[in-house]
Coordinates of C-alpha atoms in Angstrom, one line a residue:
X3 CA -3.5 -40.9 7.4
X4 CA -2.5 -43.9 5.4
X5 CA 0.3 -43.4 3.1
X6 CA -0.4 -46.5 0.9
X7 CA -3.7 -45.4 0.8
X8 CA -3.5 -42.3 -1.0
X9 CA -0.3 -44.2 -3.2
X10 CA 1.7 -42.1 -1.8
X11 CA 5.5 -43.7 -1.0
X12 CA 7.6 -43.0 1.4
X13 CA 11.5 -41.5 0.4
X14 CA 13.2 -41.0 3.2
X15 CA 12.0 -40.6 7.0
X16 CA 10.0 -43.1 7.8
X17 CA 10.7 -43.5 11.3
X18 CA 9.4 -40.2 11.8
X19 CA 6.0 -40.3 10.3
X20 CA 4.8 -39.9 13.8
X21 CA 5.2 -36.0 13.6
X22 CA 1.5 -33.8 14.3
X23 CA 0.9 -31.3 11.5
X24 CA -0.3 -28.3 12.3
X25 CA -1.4 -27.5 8.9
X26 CA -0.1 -27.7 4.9
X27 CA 1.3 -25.2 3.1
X28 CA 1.8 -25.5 -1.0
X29 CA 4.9 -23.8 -2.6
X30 CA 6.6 -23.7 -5.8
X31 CA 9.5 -21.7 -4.4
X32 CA 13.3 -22.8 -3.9
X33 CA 13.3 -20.9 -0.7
X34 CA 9.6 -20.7 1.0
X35 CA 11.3 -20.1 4.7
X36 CA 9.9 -17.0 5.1
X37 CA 6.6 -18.3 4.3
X38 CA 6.6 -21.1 7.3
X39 CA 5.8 -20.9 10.8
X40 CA 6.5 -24.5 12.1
X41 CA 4.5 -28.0 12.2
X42 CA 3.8 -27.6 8.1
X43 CA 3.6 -30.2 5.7
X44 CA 5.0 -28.8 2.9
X45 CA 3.9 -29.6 -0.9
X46 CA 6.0 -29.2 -3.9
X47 CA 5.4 -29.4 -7.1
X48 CA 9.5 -29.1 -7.8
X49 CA 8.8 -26.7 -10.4
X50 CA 11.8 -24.4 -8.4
X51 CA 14.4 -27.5 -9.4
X52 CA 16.9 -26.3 -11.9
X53 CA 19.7 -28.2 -10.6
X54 CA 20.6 -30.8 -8.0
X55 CA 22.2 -28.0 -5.8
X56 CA 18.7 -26.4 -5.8
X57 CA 17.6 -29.4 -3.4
X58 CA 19.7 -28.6 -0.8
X59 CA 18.7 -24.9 -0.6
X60 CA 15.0 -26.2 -0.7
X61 CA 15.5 -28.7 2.2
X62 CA 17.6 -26.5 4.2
X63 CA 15.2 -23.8 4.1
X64 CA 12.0 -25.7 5.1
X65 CA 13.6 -28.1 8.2
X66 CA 15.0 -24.5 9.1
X67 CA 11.7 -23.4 9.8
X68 CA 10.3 -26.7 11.5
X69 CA 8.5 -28.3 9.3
X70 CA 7.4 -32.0 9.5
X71 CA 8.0 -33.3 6.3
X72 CA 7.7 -32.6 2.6
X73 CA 5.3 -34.2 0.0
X74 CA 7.0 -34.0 -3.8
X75 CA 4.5 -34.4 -6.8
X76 CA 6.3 -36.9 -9.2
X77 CA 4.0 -35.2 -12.4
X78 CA 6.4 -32.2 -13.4
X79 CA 10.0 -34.4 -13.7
X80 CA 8.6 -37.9 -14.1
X81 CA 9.5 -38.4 -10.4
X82 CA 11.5 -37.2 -7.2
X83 CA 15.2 -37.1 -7.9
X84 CA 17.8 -38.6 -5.5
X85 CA 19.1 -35.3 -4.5
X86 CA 16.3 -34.1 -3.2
X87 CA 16.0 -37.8 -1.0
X88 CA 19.1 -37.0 0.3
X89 CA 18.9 -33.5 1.1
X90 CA 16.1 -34.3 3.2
X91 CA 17.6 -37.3 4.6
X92 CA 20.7 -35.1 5.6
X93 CA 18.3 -32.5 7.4
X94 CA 15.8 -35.0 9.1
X95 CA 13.0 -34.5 6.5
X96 CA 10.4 -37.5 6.0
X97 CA 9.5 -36.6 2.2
X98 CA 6.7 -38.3 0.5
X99 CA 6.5 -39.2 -3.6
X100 CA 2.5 -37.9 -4.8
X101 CA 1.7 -40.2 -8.0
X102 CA 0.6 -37.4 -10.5
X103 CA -3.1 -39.2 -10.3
X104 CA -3.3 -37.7 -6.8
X105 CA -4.0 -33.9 -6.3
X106 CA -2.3 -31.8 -3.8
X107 CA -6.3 -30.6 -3.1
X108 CA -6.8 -34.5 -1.6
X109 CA -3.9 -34.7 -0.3
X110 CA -4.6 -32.0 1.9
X111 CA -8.1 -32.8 2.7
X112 CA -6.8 -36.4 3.8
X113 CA -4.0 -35.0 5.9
X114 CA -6.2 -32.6 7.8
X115 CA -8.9 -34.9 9.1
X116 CA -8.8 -37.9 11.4
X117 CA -9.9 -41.8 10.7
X118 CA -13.7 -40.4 12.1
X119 CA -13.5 -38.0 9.0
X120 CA -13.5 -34.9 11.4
X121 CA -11.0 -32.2 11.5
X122 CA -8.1 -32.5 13.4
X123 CA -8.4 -29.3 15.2
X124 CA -9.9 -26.2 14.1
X125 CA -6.5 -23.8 13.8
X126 CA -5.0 -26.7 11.4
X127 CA -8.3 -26.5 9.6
X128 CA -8.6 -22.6 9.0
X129 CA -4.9 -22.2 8.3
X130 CA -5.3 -25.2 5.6
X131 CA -8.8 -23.5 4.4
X132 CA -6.4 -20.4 3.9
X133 CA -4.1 -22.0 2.3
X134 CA -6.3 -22.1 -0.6
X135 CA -7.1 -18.7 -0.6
X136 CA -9.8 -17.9 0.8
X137 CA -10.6 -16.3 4.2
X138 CA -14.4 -16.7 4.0
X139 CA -14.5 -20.3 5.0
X140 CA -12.7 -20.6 7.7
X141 CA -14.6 -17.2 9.2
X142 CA -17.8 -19.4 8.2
X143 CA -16.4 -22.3 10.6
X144 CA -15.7 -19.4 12.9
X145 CA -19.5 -18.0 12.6
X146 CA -21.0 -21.5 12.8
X147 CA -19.2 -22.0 15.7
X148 CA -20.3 -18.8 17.9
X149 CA -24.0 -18.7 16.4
X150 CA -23.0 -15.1 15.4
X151 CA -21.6 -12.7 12.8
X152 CA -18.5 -12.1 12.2
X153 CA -16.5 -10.3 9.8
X154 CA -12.8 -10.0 9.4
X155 CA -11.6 -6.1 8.5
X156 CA -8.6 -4.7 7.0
X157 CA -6.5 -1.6 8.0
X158 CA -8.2 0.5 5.7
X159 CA -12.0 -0.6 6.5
X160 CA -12.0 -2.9 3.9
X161 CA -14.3 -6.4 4.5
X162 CA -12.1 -9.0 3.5
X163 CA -14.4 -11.7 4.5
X164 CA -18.2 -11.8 5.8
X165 CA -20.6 -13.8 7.1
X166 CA -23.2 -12.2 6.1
X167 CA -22.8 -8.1 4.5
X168 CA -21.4 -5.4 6.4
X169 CA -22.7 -1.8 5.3
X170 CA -19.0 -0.4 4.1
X171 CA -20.0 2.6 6.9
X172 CA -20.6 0.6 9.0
X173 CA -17.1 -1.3 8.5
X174 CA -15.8 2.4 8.7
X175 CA -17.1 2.8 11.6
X176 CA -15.5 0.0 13.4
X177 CA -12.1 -0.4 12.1
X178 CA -11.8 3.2 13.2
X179 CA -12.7 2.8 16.7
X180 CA -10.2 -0.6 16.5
X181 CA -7.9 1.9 15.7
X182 CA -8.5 3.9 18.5
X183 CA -8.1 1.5 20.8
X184 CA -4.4 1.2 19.6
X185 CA -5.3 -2.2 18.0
X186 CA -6.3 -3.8 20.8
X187 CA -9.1 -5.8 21.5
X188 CA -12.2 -3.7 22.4
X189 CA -16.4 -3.6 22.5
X190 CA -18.2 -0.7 19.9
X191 CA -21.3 -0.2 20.3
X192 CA -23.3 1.6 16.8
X193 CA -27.1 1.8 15.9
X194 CA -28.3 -0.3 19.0
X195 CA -25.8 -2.8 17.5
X196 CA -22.8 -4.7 20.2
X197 CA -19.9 -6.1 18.5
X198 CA -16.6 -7.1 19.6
X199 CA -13.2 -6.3 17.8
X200 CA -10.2 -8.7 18.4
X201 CA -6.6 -8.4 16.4
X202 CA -5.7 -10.9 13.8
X203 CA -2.4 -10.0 12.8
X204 CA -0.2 -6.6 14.1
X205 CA 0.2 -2.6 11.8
X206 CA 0.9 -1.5 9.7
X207 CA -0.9 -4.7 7.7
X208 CA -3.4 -4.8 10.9
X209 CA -6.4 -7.3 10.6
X210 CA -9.1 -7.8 13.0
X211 CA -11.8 -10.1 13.7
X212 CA -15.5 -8.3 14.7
X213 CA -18.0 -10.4 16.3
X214 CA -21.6 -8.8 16.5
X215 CA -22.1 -10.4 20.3
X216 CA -25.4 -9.2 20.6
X217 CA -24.8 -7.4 23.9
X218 CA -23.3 -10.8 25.6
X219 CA -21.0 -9.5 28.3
X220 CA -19.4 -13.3 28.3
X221 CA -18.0 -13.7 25.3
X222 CA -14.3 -14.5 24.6
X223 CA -13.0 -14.6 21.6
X224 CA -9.5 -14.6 22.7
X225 CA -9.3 -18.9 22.1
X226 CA -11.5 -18.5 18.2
X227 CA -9.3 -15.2 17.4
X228 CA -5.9 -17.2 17.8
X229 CA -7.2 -20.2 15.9
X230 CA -8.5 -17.8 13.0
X231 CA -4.9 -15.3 13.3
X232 CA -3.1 -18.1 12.2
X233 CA -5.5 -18.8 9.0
X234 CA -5.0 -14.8 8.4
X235 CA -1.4 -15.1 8.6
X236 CA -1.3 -18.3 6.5
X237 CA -3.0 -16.3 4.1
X238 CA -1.4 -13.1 4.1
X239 CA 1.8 -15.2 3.2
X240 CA 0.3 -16.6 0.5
X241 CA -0.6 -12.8 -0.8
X242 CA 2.8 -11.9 -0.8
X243 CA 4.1 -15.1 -2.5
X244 CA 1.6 -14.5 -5.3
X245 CA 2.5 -10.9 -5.0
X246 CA 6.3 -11.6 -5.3
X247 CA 6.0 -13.0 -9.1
X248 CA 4.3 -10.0 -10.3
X249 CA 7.5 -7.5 -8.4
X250 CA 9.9 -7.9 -11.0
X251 CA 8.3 -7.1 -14.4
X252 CA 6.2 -4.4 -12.2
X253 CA 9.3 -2.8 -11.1
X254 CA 10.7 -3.1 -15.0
X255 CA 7.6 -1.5 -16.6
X256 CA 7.9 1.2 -14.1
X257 CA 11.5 1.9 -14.5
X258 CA 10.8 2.2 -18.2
X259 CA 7.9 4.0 -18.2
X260 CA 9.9 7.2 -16.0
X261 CA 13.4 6.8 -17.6
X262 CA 12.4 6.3 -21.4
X263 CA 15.0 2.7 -21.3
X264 CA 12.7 0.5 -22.5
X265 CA 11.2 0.1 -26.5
X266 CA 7.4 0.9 -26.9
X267 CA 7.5 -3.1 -27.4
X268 CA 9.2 -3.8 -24.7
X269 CA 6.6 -1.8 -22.5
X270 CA 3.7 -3.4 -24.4
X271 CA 5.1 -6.9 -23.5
X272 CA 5.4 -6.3 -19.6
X273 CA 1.9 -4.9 -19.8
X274 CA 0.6 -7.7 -21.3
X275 CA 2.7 -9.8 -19.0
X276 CA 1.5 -7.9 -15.8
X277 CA -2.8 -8.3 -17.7
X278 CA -2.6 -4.3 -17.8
X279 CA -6.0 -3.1 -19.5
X280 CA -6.2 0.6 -20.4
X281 CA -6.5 3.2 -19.6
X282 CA -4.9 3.4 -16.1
X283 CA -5.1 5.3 -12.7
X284 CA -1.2 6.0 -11.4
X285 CA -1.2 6.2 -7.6
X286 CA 1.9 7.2 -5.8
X287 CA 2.3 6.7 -1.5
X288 CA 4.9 7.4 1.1
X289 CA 4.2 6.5 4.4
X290 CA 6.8 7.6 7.3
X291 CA 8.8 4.6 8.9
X292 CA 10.5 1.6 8.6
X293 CA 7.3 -0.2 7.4
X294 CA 6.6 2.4 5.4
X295 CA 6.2 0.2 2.3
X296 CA 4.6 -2.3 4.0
X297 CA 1.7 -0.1 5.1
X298 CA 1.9 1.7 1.5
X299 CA 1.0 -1.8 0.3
X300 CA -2.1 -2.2 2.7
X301 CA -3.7 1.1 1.3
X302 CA -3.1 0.1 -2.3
X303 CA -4.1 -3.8 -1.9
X304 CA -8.0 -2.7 -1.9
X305 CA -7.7 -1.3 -5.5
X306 CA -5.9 -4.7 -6.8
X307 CA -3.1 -3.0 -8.7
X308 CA -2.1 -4.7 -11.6
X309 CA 1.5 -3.4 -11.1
X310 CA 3.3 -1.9 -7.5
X311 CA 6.7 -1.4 -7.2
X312 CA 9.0 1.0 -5.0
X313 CA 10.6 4.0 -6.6
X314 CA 13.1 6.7 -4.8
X315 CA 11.1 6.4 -1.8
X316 CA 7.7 6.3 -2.8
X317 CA 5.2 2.9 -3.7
X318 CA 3.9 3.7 -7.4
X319 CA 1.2 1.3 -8.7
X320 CA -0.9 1.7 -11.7
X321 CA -4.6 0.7 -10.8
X322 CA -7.6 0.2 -13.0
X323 CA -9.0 3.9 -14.0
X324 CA -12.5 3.4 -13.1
X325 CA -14.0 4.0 -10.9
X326 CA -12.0 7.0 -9.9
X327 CA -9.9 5.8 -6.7
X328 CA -9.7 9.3 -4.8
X329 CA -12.3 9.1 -2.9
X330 CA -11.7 5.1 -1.8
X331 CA -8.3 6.5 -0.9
X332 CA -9.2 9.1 1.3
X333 CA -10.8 7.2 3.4
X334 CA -8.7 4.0 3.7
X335 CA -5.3 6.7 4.1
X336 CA -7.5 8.3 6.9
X337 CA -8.3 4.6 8.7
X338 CA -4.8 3.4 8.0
X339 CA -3.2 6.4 9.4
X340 CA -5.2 6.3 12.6
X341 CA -3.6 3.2 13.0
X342 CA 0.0 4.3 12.8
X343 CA 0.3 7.0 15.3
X344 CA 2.8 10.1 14.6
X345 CA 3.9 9.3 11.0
X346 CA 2.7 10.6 8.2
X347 CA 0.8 9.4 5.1
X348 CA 0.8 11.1 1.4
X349 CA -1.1 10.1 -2.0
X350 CA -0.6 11.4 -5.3
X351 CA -3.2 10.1 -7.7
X352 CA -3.2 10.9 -11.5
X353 CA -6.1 13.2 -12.8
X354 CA -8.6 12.2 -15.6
X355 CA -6.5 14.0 -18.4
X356 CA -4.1 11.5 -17.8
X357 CA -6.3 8.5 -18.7
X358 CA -5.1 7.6 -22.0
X359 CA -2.5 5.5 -23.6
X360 CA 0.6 7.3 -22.0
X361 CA 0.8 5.5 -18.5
X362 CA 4.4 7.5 -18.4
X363 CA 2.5 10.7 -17.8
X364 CA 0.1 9.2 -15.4
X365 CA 2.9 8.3 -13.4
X366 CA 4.7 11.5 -13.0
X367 CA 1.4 13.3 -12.4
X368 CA 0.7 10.9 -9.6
X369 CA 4.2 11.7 -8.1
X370 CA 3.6 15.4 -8.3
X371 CA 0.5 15.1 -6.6
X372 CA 1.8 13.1 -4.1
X373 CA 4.7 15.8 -3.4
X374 CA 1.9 18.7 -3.4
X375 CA 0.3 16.6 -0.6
X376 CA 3.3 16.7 1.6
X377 CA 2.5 20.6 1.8
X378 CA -0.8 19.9 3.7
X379 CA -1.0 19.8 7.4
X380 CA -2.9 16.3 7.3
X381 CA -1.5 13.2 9.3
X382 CA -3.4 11.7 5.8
X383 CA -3.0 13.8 2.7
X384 CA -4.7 12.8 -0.5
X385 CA -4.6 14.6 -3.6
X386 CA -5.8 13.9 -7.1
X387 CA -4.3 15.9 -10.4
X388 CA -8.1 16.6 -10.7
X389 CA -7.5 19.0 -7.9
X390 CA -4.8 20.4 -8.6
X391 CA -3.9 24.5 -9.8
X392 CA -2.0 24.0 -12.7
X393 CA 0.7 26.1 -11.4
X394 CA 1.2 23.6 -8.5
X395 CA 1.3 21.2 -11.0
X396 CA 4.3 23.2 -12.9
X397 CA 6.2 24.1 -9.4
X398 CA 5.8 20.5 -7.9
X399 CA 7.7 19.5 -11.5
X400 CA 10.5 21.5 -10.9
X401 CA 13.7 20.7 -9.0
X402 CA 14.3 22.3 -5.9
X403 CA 17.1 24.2 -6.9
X404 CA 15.7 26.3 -9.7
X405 CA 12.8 27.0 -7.6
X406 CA 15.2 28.4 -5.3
X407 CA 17.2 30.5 -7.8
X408 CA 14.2 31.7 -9.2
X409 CA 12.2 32.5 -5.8
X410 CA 15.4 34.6 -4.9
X411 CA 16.0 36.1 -7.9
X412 CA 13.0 37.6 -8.0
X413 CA 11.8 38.6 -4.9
X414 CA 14.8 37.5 -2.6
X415 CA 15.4 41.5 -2.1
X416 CA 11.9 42.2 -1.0
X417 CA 11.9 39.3 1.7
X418 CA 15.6 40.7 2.9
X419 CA 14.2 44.7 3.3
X420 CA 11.0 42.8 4.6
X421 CA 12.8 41.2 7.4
X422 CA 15.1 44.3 8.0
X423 CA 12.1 47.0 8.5
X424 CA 8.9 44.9 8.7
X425 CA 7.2 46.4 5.3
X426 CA 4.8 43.8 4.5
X427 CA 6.1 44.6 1.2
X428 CA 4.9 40.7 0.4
X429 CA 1.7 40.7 1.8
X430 CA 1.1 43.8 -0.2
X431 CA 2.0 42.4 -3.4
X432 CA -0.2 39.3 -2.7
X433 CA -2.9 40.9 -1.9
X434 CA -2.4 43.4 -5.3
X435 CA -2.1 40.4 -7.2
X436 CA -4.9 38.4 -5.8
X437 CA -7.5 41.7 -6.8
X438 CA -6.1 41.8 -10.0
X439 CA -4.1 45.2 -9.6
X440 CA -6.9 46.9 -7.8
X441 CA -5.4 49.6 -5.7
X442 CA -8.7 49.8 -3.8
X443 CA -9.6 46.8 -3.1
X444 CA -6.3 45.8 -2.4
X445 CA -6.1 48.9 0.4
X446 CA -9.3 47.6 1.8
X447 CA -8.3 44.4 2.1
X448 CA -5.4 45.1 3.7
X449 CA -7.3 47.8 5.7
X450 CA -5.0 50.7 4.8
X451 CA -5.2 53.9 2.7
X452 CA -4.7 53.2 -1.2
X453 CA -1.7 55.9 -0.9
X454 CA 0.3 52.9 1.3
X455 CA -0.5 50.4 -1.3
X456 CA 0.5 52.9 -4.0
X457 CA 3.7 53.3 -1.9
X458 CA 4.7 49.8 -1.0
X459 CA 4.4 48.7 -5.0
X460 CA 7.1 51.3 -6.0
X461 CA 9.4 50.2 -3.8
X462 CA 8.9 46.6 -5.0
X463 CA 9.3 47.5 -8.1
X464 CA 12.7 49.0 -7.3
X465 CA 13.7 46.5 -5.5
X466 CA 12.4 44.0 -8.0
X467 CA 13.4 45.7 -11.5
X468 CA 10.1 44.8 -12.7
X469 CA 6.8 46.8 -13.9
X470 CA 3.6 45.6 -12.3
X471 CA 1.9 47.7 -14.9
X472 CA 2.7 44.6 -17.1
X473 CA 1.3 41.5 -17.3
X474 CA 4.5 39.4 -18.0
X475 CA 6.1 40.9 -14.7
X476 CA 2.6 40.5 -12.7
X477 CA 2.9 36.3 -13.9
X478 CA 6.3 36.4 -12.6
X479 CA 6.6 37.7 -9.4
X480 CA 3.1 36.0 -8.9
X481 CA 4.9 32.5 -9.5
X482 CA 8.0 33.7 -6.9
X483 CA 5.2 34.5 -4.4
X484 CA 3.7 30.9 -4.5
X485 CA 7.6 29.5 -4.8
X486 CA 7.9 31.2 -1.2
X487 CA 4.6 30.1 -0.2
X488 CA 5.6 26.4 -1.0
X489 CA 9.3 26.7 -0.1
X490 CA 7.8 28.1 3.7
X491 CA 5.3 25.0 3.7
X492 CA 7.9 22.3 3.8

């Protein structure tokens, strides 16, 4: 690449021009480290620059990382200022001055291809394709290249780029034998169909590359899968950076929606901020693990909240309301968990009544749900508020400790005289409860003579001080019963 060419001057680093670049990566943060992998030419627009102290933290960051050299636009502060020249001078950074005529978009375009006008090499060209945005060209390079379909699939079964359409079954289908193979790379075989499934990037935020080979036993796509991984991970980064800008006034709009801190205006203004439409969907997830949030992230990313944040360990988002998101959910939590073996996954997600203009109550509902789902035997457990007995709804709401006091101060001396002389004294009153008070039916459920069921509710009655000839006692010793049942769950 020619550097007067482009107008482009040199600052600082000249002598070391010579340097390959692997690819170019375009930030507007004071500390992209985290973003870099090595062999980047990195372009600034400065916007992070505040103070001349800020260059140091900039330069640091990316020569810490191994990038080649920095390219500053001149546009936002009329030019490159001498602290940033000698930060990277200090650090061994060749930085560039970009005239504000020239866009970062050439710039990259020049960078990345040789004097013949051809790319440099393919990994450079999908990561800087990626770069941009957007995975489906460089999988197009990829398809071109191997005269075949390919798609590139998400933890959750989601397509996040095709060559040509993927049935979402059938995408199912094969992220859930990926899975199975412990995300490794594998042949599937479905509907007289041969494809081949190669990792991208590792769980919980596991992508992979499938290939339909048309049954060739040959083909490797260990060399093209590398090439493309680091266009995924490129991109992924760039997610998250995006992502990033959005976490703080998320995290404020949720905080003020559950602890009432924030004015009615001051919630309107974050909404408006974060493009919030109503009415809203609230989700809530906990996934098991260290990475917990991070695969929490992965199930939410295919219904593009418009706000995520973590909360008292859970991931609470608020998502568009329609369509409803339950069923996508249940599907991607049951992919996603196949992928991360012997931890669990629960979903709370708010119920229609809740789809109004009090998010607040959307997100409670969601977090309810989600703790009603922790009861369930599933790996994955979803649950809507549309599903849910509104008496789960009231027990999930109330704190552990007065569902204690009041489990055991109704029936805690029938579960003591249980366990002493094996009455089934609680399995009785479950059963008369359930048949509405029906001695019969209650004896012949129970298989036993109505006399026994007479027998077994007096002492219960005793032993409870209440009349189950009254409805106000029947509510409440039905409401302990489902207290135990929950309390025994967890």
């Amino acid at each position: 690449m020619s550097a007067e060419d482009l107008g482009l001057r040199v600052l600082t680093g000249g002598d070391l021009l010579d340097r390959t670049v692997r690819w170019v990566f375009t930030t507007d943060l004071r500390d992209p480290g985290r973003y870099l992998a090595g062999g980047e030419l990195v372009l600034t627009g400065l916007m992070w620059r505040r103070r001349p102290a800020d260059s140091e933290v900039f330069a640091a960051a990316v020569a810490g990382r191994g990038a080649v050299g920095v390219a500053a636009g001149a546009a936002a502060l009329g030019g490159v200022p001498d602290d940033l020249v000698e930060a990277c001078a200090r650090h061994g950074l060749p930085l560039l001055e970009v005239p504000a005529e020239v866009s970062f978009a050439a710039l990259t375009r020049r960078v990345m291809t040789d004097r013949r006008g051809r790319p440099a090499d393919r990994g450079a060209l999908l990561a800087v394709v990626a770069a941009s945005g957007d995975l489906a060209a460089p999988l197009a390079i990829v398809a071109g290249e191997l005269g075949r379909p390919c798609w590139i699939l998400g933890s959750t079964g989601a397509t996040l780029a095709a060559s040509r359409p993927l049935p979402p079954a059938l995408a199912e289908t094969m992220t859930a034998r990926f899975h199975r193979s412990g995300c490794q790379p594998r042949r599937a075989r479905h509907a007289g169909r041969a494809f081949a499934l190669h990792p991208l990037t590792p769980a919980p935020r596991s992508r992979f590359l499938a290939v339909e080979t048309g049954g060739d036993p040959d083909l490797d796509l260990g060399p093209v899968a590398a090439d493309l991984a680091s266009a995924v991970a490129l991109h992924a980064a760039r997610e998250e950076e995006r992502a990033a800008a959005r976490r703080v006034p998320a995290a404020r709009l949720v905080r003020g929606l559950l602890t009432d801190d924030r004015s009615p205006r001051e919630l309107g203004e974050l909404r408006a901020d974060l493009g919030l439409t109503m009415p809203l969907t609230a989700v809530s997830v906990a996934v098991t693990g260290a990475d917990g949030p991070a695969a929490a992230a992965s199930l939410l990313r295919g219904l593009d909240p418009a706000a995520i944040t973590e909360w008292d360990g859970e991931t609470l988002a608020l998502v568009p309301a329609d369509p409803d998101p339950a069923p996508r959910l249940r599907t991607a939590a049951r992919l996603l968990a196949a992928a991360l073996p012997s931890r669990r996954l629960t979903v709370g997600v708010s119920g229609t009544a809740s789809r109004g203009p009090r998010p607040h109550e959307a997100l409670q509902e969601a977090r309810y749900a989600r703790r009603l789902a922790e009861l369930r035997p599933d790996t994955a457990a979803v649950t809507s508020g549309d599903d849910i007995d509104s008496v789960d709804l009231l027990i999930a709401a109330m704190p552990r400790g007065i569902r204690r006091r009041f489990r055991e101060g109704l029936i805690g001396a029938v579960e003591a005289y249980d366990a002493r002389h094996n009455a089934r004294l609680l399995d009785t009153l479950s059963a008369f409860l359930s048949h509405s008070g029906s001695w019969q039916r209650c004896a012949a459920d129970l298989h036993v003579h109505v006399n026994t069921v007479r027998y077994r509710m007096r002492r219960v009655e005793e032993l409870t001080g209440r009349d189950l000839g009254r409805f106000p006692d029947r509510v409440d010793l039905f409401l302990a019963l489902r207290l135990a049942e929950w309390e025994r769950r967890r």
